[in-house]
């Protein structure tokens, strides 16, 4: 498994905890530190505010880096909803070309659909495959949220990768057999949301009122495990995902250098089998409306 630096925090105020977007100079410094310390995959998206522009500014400043990294972006969500099928390709290509311009590149190593439901639309997938066939992108996939979307994506047979949520508090993909299916099919998975937009890192009293009643007891359990094991929340969160052999890339985001260094350090470590079993047992069935930000009733 490898680390993949996610960039949504560089482009927009994002998350439940500390939404401040770093200044451009700081974002460029974070990108450079990540690359200099072995991170070779960068994940961004057309919908992440200014994120593609930030990554593009970094690549323009360090042109030699482009050949060293795997660069992934995503098609803007919902853009095909009111488009007739015969125009899917042209709209998708125009959006891709906009990403090329912002990223200062002429090809992507990965291009994902950002609307998970598009995984069920054969015409949209065909347009995405055409972009790959014509050499604009090297691999294609979908960023998904639900287990049935993941199952469909793996079983389609015409996608290269899926990005999906997974964390010690969100074990849906593990419990539903998605990881086992991916291993059987040798299908690569990228996971995101190890920290659930920062929720995992919060003390119970810090949780916003709309989520506190359900989330606070779970976070108290996390605090208890930290005390029992002497491990930090970062070490638990990253270590839990790292142990999943079906996952090829752990996508994570940061807002400052302290976080970046801590995450890299945590990834270089691991969790004991005993701690893994305890996390799997304690948090196997956390309710979806706690771990899926799209369901949060703010």
JSON list of C-alpha atoms in Angstrom, two decimals, residues 42-198:
[
{"chain": "A", "resi": 42, "resn": "UNK", "atom": "CA", "xyz": [-1.58, 12.99, -5.89]},
{"chain": "A", "resi": 43, "resn": "UNK", "atom": "CA", "xyz": [-5.38, 13.01, -5.94]},
{"chain": "A", "resi": 44, "resn": "UNK", "atom": "CA", "xyz": [-7.38, 16.09, -6.92]},
{"chain": "A", "resi": 45, "resn": "UNK", "atom": "CA", "xyz": [-10.65, 16.98, -8.65]},
{"chain": "A", "resi": 46, "resn": "UNK", "atom": "CA", "xyz": [-12.24, 19.60, -10.83]},
{"chain": "A", "resi": 47, "resn": "UNK", "atom": "CA", "xyz": [-14.80, 20.20, -8.07]},
{"chain": "A", "resi": 48, "resn": "UNK", "atom": "CA", "xyz": [-12.25, 20.86, -5.30]},
{"chain": "A", "resi": 49, "resn": "UNK", "atom": "CA", "xyz": [-12.34, 24.63, -5.62]},
{"chain": "A", "resi": 50, "resn": "UNK", "atom": "CA", "xyz": [-8.84, 25.84, -6.52]},
{"chain": "A", "resi": 51, "resn": "UNK", "atom": "CA", "xyz": [-7.13, 22.51, -5.82]},
{"chain": "A", "resi": 52, "resn": "UNK", "atom": "CA", "xyz": [-6.24, 21.72, -9.44]},
{"chain": "A", "resi": 53, "resn": "UNK", "atom": "CA", "xyz": [-4.78, 25.21, -9.80]},
{"chain": "A", "resi": 54, "resn": "UNK", "atom": "CA", "xyz": [-2.65, 24.67, -6.69]},
{"chain": "A", "resi": 55, "resn": "UNK", "atom": "CA", "xyz": [-1.34, 21.33, -7.94]},
{"chain": "A", "resi": 56, "resn": "UNK", "atom": "CA", "xyz": [-0.77, 22.91, -11.36]},
{"chain": "A", "resi": 57, "resn": "UNK", "atom": "CA", "xyz": [1.21, 25.75, -9.79]},
{"chain": "A", "resi": 58, "resn": "UNK", "atom": "CA", "xyz": [3.39, 23.20, -8.03]},
{"chain": "A", "resi": 59, "resn": "UNK", "atom": "CA", "xyz": [3.99, 21.20, -11.21]},
{"chain": "A", "resi": 60, "resn": "UNK", "atom": "CA", "xyz": [4.77, 24.37, -13.13]},
{"chain": "A", "resi": 61, "resn": "UNK", "atom": "CA", "xyz": [7.36, 25.27, -10.50]},
{"chain": "A", "resi": 62, "resn": "UNK", "atom": "CA", "xyz": [8.78, 21.72, -10.44]},
{"chain": "A", "resi": 63, "resn": "UNK", "atom": "CA", "xyz": [8.29, 20.38, -14.00]},
{"chain": "A", "resi": 64, "resn": "UNK", "atom": "CA", "xyz": [10.53, 17.35, -13.50]},
{"chain": "A", "resi": 65, "resn": "UNK", "atom": "CA", "xyz": [8.19, 16.05, -10.80]},
{"chain": "A", "resi": 66, "resn": "UNK", "atom": "CA", "xyz": [5.41, 15.29, -13.29]},
{"chain": "A", "resi": 67, "resn": "UNK", "atom": "CA", "xyz": [7.27, 12.23, -14.58]},
{"chain": "A", "resi": 68, "resn": "UNK", "atom": "CA", "xyz": [7.79, 10.98, -11.03]},
{"chain": "A", "resi": 69, "resn": "UNK", "atom": "CA", "xyz": [4.21, 11.04, -9.81]},
{"chain": "A", "resi": 70, "resn": "UNK", "atom": "CA", "xyz": [0.85, 9.45, -10.50]},
{"chain": "A", "resi": 71, "resn": "UNK", "atom": "CA", "xyz": [-1.65, 12.28, -11.01]},
{"chain": "A", "resi": 72, "resn": "UNK", "atom": "CA", "xyz": [-5.36, 11.58, -10.54]},
{"chain": "A", "resi": 73, "resn": "UNK", "atom": "CA", "xyz": [-8.28, 13.96, -11.06]},
{"chain": "A", "resi": 74, "resn": "UNK", "atom": "CA", "xyz": [-12.05, 13.66, -11.31]},
{"chain": "A", "resi": 75, "resn": "UNK", "atom": "CA", "xyz": [-14.83, 14.69, -13.66]},
{"chain": "A", "resi": 76, "resn": "UNK", "atom": "CA", "xyz": [-17.07, 17.38, -12.18]},
{"chain": "A", "resi": 77, "resn": "UNK", "atom": "CA", "xyz": [-20.08, 15.85, -10.33]},
{"chain": "A", "resi": 78, "resn": "UNK", "atom": "CA", "xyz": [-23.55, 15.81, -11.89]},
{"chain": "A", "resi": 79, "resn": "UNK", "atom": "CA", "xyz": [-22.36, 17.49, -15.09]},
{"chain": "A", "resi": 80, "resn": "UNK", "atom": "CA", "xyz": [-24.02, 14.90, -17.33]},
{"chain": "A", "resi": 81, "resn": "UNK", "atom": "CA", "xyz": [-27.40, 14.85, -15.61]},
{"chain": "A", "resi": 82, "resn": "UNK", "atom": "CA", "xyz": [-29.19, 16.94, -18.26]},
{"chain": "A", "resi": 83, "resn": "UNK", "atom": "CA", "xyz": [-26.94, 16.01, -21.21]},
{"chain": "A", "resi": 84, "resn": "UNK", "atom": "CA", "xyz": [-28.13, 13.61, -23.95]},
{"chain": "A", "resi": 85, "resn": "UNK", "atom": "CA", "xyz": [-26.00, 10.47, -24.28]},
{"chain": "A", "resi": 86, "resn": "UNK", "atom": "CA", "xyz": [-24.61, 11.51, -27.68]},
{"chain": "A", "resi": 87, "resn": "UNK", "atom": "CA", "xyz": [-22.91, 14.48, -25.98]},
{"chain": "A", "resi": 88, "resn": "UNK", "atom": "CA", "xyz": [-21.43, 12.62, -23.01]},
{"chain": "A", "resi": 89, "resn": "UNK", "atom": "CA", "xyz": [-18.02, 12.29, -24.62]},
{"chain": "A", "resi": 90, "resn": "UNK", "atom": "CA", "xyz": [-17.72, 15.91, -25.76]},
{"chain": "A", "resi": 91, "resn": "UNK", "atom": "CA", "xyz": [-18.77, 17.27, -22.35]},
{"chain": "A", "resi": 92, "resn": "UNK", "atom": "CA", "xyz": [-16.43, 14.91, -20.55]},
{"chain": "A", "resi": 93, "resn": "UNK", "atom": "CA", "xyz": [-13.52, 15.75, -22.84]},
{"chain": "A", "resi": 94, "resn": "UNK", "atom": "CA", "xyz": [-14.10, 19.49, -22.36]},
{"chain": "A", "resi": 95, "resn": "UNK", "atom": "CA", "xyz": [-14.03, 19.04, -18.59]},
{"chain": "A", "resi": 96, "resn": "UNK", "atom": "CA", "xyz": [-10.88, 16.96, -18.85]},
{"chain": "A", "resi": 97, "resn": "UNK", "atom": "CA", "xyz": [-9.20, 19.63, -20.99]},
{"chain": "A", "resi": 98, "resn": "UNK", "atom": "CA", "xyz": [-10.07, 22.22, -18.34]},
{"chain": "A", "resi": 99, "resn": "UNK", "atom": "CA", "xyz": [-8.32, 20.01, -15.78]},
{"chain": "A", "resi": 100, "resn": "UNK", "atom": "CA", "xyz": [-5.31, 19.71, -18.11]},
{"chain": "A", "resi": 101, "resn": "UNK", "atom": "CA", "xyz": [-5.11, 23.50, -18.33]},
{"chain": "A", "resi": 102, "resn": "UNK", "atom": "CA", "xyz": [-5.35, 23.99, -14.58]},
{"chain": "A", "resi": 103, "resn": "UNK", "atom": "CA", "xyz": [-2.89, 21.19, -13.82]},
{"chain": "A", "resi": 104, "resn": "UNK", "atom": "CA", "xyz": [-0.35, 22.21, -16.50]},
{"chain": "A", "resi": 105, "resn": "UNK", "atom": "CA", "xyz": [-0.29, 18.72, -17.98]},
{"chain": "A", "resi": 106, "resn": "UNK", "atom": "CA", "xyz": [-1.51, 17.01, -21.14]},
{"chain": "A", "resi": 107, "resn": "UNK", "atom": "CA", "xyz": [-2.37, 13.62, -19.68]},
{"chain": "A", "resi": 108, "resn": "UNK", "atom": "CA", "xyz": [-3.65, 12.11, -16.45]},
{"chain": "A", "resi": 109, "resn": "UNK", "atom": "CA", "xyz": [-2.60, 8.84, -14.88]},
{"chain": "A", "resi": 110, "resn": "UNK", "atom": "CA", "xyz": [-6.10, 8.41, -13.48]},
{"chain": "A", "resi": 111, "resn": "UNK", "atom": "CA", "xyz": [-9.48, 9.98, -14.21]},
{"chain": "A", "resi": 112, "resn": "UNK", "atom": "CA", "xyz": [-12.48, 9.19, -12.02]},
{"chain": "A", "resi": 113, "resn": "UNK", "atom": "CA", "xyz": [-16.16, 9.95, -12.24]},
{"chain": "A", "resi": 114, "resn": "UNK", "atom": "CA", "xyz": [-17.11, 12.02, -9.20]},
{"chain": "A", "resi": 115, "resn": "UNK", "atom": "CA", "xyz": [-20.81, 11.08, -9.28]},
{"chain": "A", "resi": 116, "resn": "UNK", "atom": "CA", "xyz": [-21.01, 7.58, -7.84]},
{"chain": "A", "resi": 117, "resn": "UNK", "atom": "CA", "xyz": [-24.34, 6.75, -9.51]},
{"chain": "A", "resi": 118, "resn": "UNK", "atom": "CA", "xyz": [-22.70, 7.09, -12.92]},
{"chain": "A", "resi": 119, "resn": "UNK", "atom": "CA", "xyz": [-21.12, 3.69, -12.28]},
{"chain": "A", "resi": 120, "resn": "UNK", "atom": "CA", "xyz": [-24.47, 2.18, -13.34]},
{"chain": "A", "resi": 121, "resn": "UNK", "atom": "CA", "xyz": [-24.66, 4.13, -16.63]},
{"chain": "A", "resi": 122, "resn": "UNK", "atom": "CA", "xyz": [-23.13, 2.18, -19.51]},
{"chain": "A", "resi": 123, "resn": "UNK", "atom": "CA", "xyz": [-23.14, 5.14, -21.90]},
{"chain": "A", "resi": 124, "resn": "UNK", "atom": "CA", "xyz": [-21.21, 7.35, -19.47]},
{"chain": "A", "resi": 125, "resn": "UNK", "atom": "CA", "xyz": [-18.69, 4.59, -18.79]},
{"chain": "A", "resi": 126, "resn": "UNK", "atom": "CA", "xyz": [-18.30, 4.12, -22.56]},
{"chain": "A", "resi": 127, "resn": "UNK", "atom": "CA", "xyz": [-17.43, 7.82, -22.94]},
{"chain": "A", "resi": 128, "resn": "UNK", "atom": "CA", "xyz": [-14.90, 7.50, -20.12]},
{"chain": "A", "resi": 129, "resn": "UNK", "atom": "CA", "xyz": [-13.38, 4.43, -21.77]},
{"chain": "A", "resi": 130, "resn": "UNK", "atom": "CA", "xyz": [-13.05, 6.37, -25.03]},
{"chain": "A", "resi": 131, "resn": "UNK", "atom": "CA", "xyz": [-10.91, 8.99, -23.28]},
{"chain": "A", "resi": 132, "resn": "UNK", "atom": "CA", "xyz": [-8.64, 6.20, -22.14]},
{"chain": "A", "resi": 133, "resn": "UNK", "atom": "CA", "xyz": [-8.55, 4.53, -25.56]},
{"chain": "A", "resi": 134, "resn": "UNK", "atom": "CA", "xyz": [-7.57, 7.82, -27.19]},
{"chain": "A", "resi": 135, "resn": "UNK", "atom": "CA", "xyz": [-4.69, 8.26, -24.75]},
{"chain": "A", "resi": 136, "resn": "UNK", "atom": "CA", "xyz": [-5.88, 11.24, -22.73]},
{"chain": "A", "resi": 137, "resn": "UNK", "atom": "CA", "xyz": [-5.88, 9.21, -19.51]},
{"chain": "A", "resi": 138, "resn": "UNK", "atom": "CA", "xyz": [-4.10, 6.03, -18.51]},
{"chain": "A", "resi": 139, "resn": "UNK", "atom": "CA", "xyz": [-6.67, 4.54, -16.16]},
{"chain": "A", "resi": 140, "resn": "UNK", "atom": "CA", "xyz": [-10.32, 5.18, -15.36]},
{"chain": "A", "resi": 141, "resn": "UNK", "atom": "CA", "xyz": [-12.64, 4.63, -12.45]},
{"chain": "A", "resi": 142, "resn": "UNK", "atom": "CA", "xyz": [-15.33, 5.99, -10.16]},
{"chain": "A", "resi": 143, "resn": "UNK", "atom": "CA", "xyz": [-15.34, 7.58, -6.73]},
{"chain": "A", "resi": 144, "resn": "UNK", "atom": "CA", "xyz": [-18.10, 5.74, -4.86]},
{"chain": "A", "resi": 145, "resn": "UNK", "atom": "CA", "xyz": [-19.84, 5.86, -1.46]},
{"chain": "A", "resi": 146, "resn": "UNK", "atom": "CA", "xyz": [-22.06, 2.78, -1.09]},
{"chain": "A", "resi": 147, "resn": "UNK", "atom": "CA", "xyz": [-21.30, -0.93, -1.13]},
{"chain": "A", "resi": 148, "resn": "UNK", "atom": "CA", "xyz": [-23.57, -1.67, -4.10]},
{"chain": "A", "resi": 149, "resn": "UNK", "atom": "CA", "xyz": [-21.80, 1.02, -6.14]},
{"chain": "A", "resi": 150, "resn": "UNK", "atom": "CA", "xyz": [-18.49, -0.63, -5.27]},
{"chain": "A", "resi": 151, "resn": "UNK", "atom": "CA", "xyz": [-19.77, -4.09, -6.19]},
{"chain": "A", "resi": 152, "resn": "UNK", "atom": "CA", "xyz": [-21.02, -2.82, -9.55]},
{"chain": "A", "resi": 153, "resn": "UNK", "atom": "CA", "xyz": [-17.74, -1.05, -10.27]},
{"chain": "A", "resi": 154, "resn": "UNK", "atom": "CA", "xyz": [-15.66, -4.14, -9.57]},
{"chain": "A", "resi": 155, "resn": "UNK", "atom": "CA", "xyz": [-17.92, -6.49, -11.52]},
{"chain": "A", "resi": 156, "resn": "UNK", "atom": "CA", "xyz": [-18.35, -4.26, -14.60]},
{"chain": "A", "resi": 157, "resn": "UNK", "atom": "CA", "xyz": [-15.06, -5.43, -16.06]},
{"chain": "A", "resi": 158, "resn": "UNK", "atom": "CA", "xyz": [-14.32, -2.14, -17.84]},
{"chain": "A", "resi": 159, "resn": "UNK", "atom": "CA", "xyz": [-12.92, 0.01, -15.01]},
{"chain": "A", "resi": 160, "resn": "UNK", "atom": "CA", "xyz": [-9.40, 0.12, -13.61]},
{"chain": "A", "resi": 161, "resn": "UNK", "atom": "CA", "xyz": [-9.85, 1.47, -10.08]},
{"chain": "A", "resi": 162, "resn": "UNK", "atom": "CA", "xyz": [-12.39, 2.61, -7.51]},
{"chain": "A", "resi": 163, "resn": "UNK", "atom": "CA", "xyz": [-11.99, 5.14, -4.73]},
{"chain": "A", "resi": 164, "resn": "UNK", "atom": "CA", "xyz": [-14.14, 4.44, -1.69]},
{"chain": "A", "resi": 165, "resn": "UNK", "atom": "CA", "xyz": [-14.54, 5.40, 1.97]},
{"chain": "A", "resi": 166, "resn": "UNK", "atom": "CA", "xyz": [-12.96, 3.23, 4.65]},
{"chain": "A", "resi": 167, "resn": "UNK", "atom": "CA", "xyz": [-11.88, 3.84, 8.21]},
{"chain": "A", "resi": 168, "resn": "UNK", "atom": "CA", "xyz": [-11.88, 2.17, 11.59]},
{"chain": "A", "resi": 169, "resn": "UNK", "atom": "CA", "xyz": [-15.34, 3.69, 12.14]},
{"chain": "A", "resi": 170, "resn": "UNK", "atom": "CA", "xyz": [-16.62, 2.97, 8.62]},
{"chain": "A", "resi": 171, "resn": "UNK", "atom": "CA", "xyz": [-16.11, -0.71, 7.93]},
{"chain": "A", "resi": 172, "resn": "UNK", "atom": "CA", "xyz": [-18.98, -1.16, 5.45]},
{"chain": "A", "resi": 173, "resn": "UNK", "atom": "CA", "xyz": [-16.70, -2.24, 2.60]},
{"chain": "A", "resi": 174, "resn": "UNK", "atom": "CA", "xyz": [-15.04, -4.84, 4.80]},
{"chain": "A", "resi": 175, "resn": "UNK", "atom": "CA", "xyz": [-18.21, -6.20, 6.37]},
{"chain": "A", "resi": 176, "resn": "UNK", "atom": "CA", "xyz": [-20.10, -6.43, 3.06]},
{"chain": "A", "resi": 177, "resn": "UNK", "atom": "CA", "xyz": [-17.38, -8.44, 1.31]},
{"chain": "A", "resi": 178, "resn": "UNK", "atom": "CA", "xyz": [-16.25, -5.70, -1.07]},
{"chain": "A", "resi": 179, "resn": "UNK", "atom": "CA", "xyz": [-12.59, -6.12, -0.12]},
{"chain": "A", "resi": 180, "resn": "UNK", "atom": "CA", "xyz": [-12.80, -9.89, -0.54]},
{"chain": "A", "resi": 181, "resn": "UNK", "atom": "CA", "xyz": [-14.36, -9.43, -3.98]},
{"chain": "A", "resi": 182, "resn": "UNK", "atom": "CA", "xyz": [-11.65, -6.95, -4.99]},
{"chain": "A", "resi": 183, "resn": "UNK", "atom": "CA", "xyz": [-8.94, -9.38, -3.87]},
{"chain": "A", "resi": 184, "resn": "UNK", "atom": "CA", "xyz": [-10.57, -12.20, -5.82]},
{"chain": "A", "resi": 185, "resn": "UNK", "atom": "CA", "xyz": [-10.75, -10.04, -8.96]},
{"chain": "A", "resi": 186, "resn": "UNK", "atom": "CA", "xyz": [-7.35, -8.42, -8.35]},
{"chain": "A", "resi": 187, "resn": "UNK", "atom": "CA", "xyz": [-9.06, -5.08, -8.61]},
{"chain": "A", "resi": 188, "resn": "UNK", "atom": "CA", "xyz": [-7.19, -2.09, -7.10]},
{"chain": "A", "resi": 189, "resn": "UNK", "atom": "CA", "xyz": [-8.96, 0.06, -4.54]},
{"chain": "A", "resi": 190, "resn": "UNK", "atom": "CA", "xyz": [-8.06, 3.51, -3.22]},
{"chain": "A", "resi": 191, "resn": "UNK", "atom": "CA", "xyz": [-9.59, 4.45, 0.12]},
{"chain": "A", "resi": 192, "resn": "UNK", "atom": "CA", "xyz": [-10.34, 7.89, 1.52]},
{"chain": "A", "resi": 193, "resn": "UNK", "atom": "CA", "xyz": [-11.88, 9.28, 4.72]},
{"chain": "A", "resi": 194, "resn": "UNK", "atom": "CA", "xyz": [-9.56, 7.58, 7.22]},
{"chain": "A", "resi": 195, "resn": "UNK", "atom": "CA", "xyz": [-10.33, 10.53, 9.50]},
{"chain": "A", "resi": 196, "resn": "UNK", "atom": "CA", "xyz": [-13.95, 11.10, 8.27]},
{"chain": "A", "resi": 197, "resn": "UNK", "atom": "CA", "xyz": [-13.30, 14.77, 7.47]},
{"chain": "A", "resi": 198, "resn": "UNK", "atom": "CA", "xyz": [-11.60, 15.18, 10.86]}
]
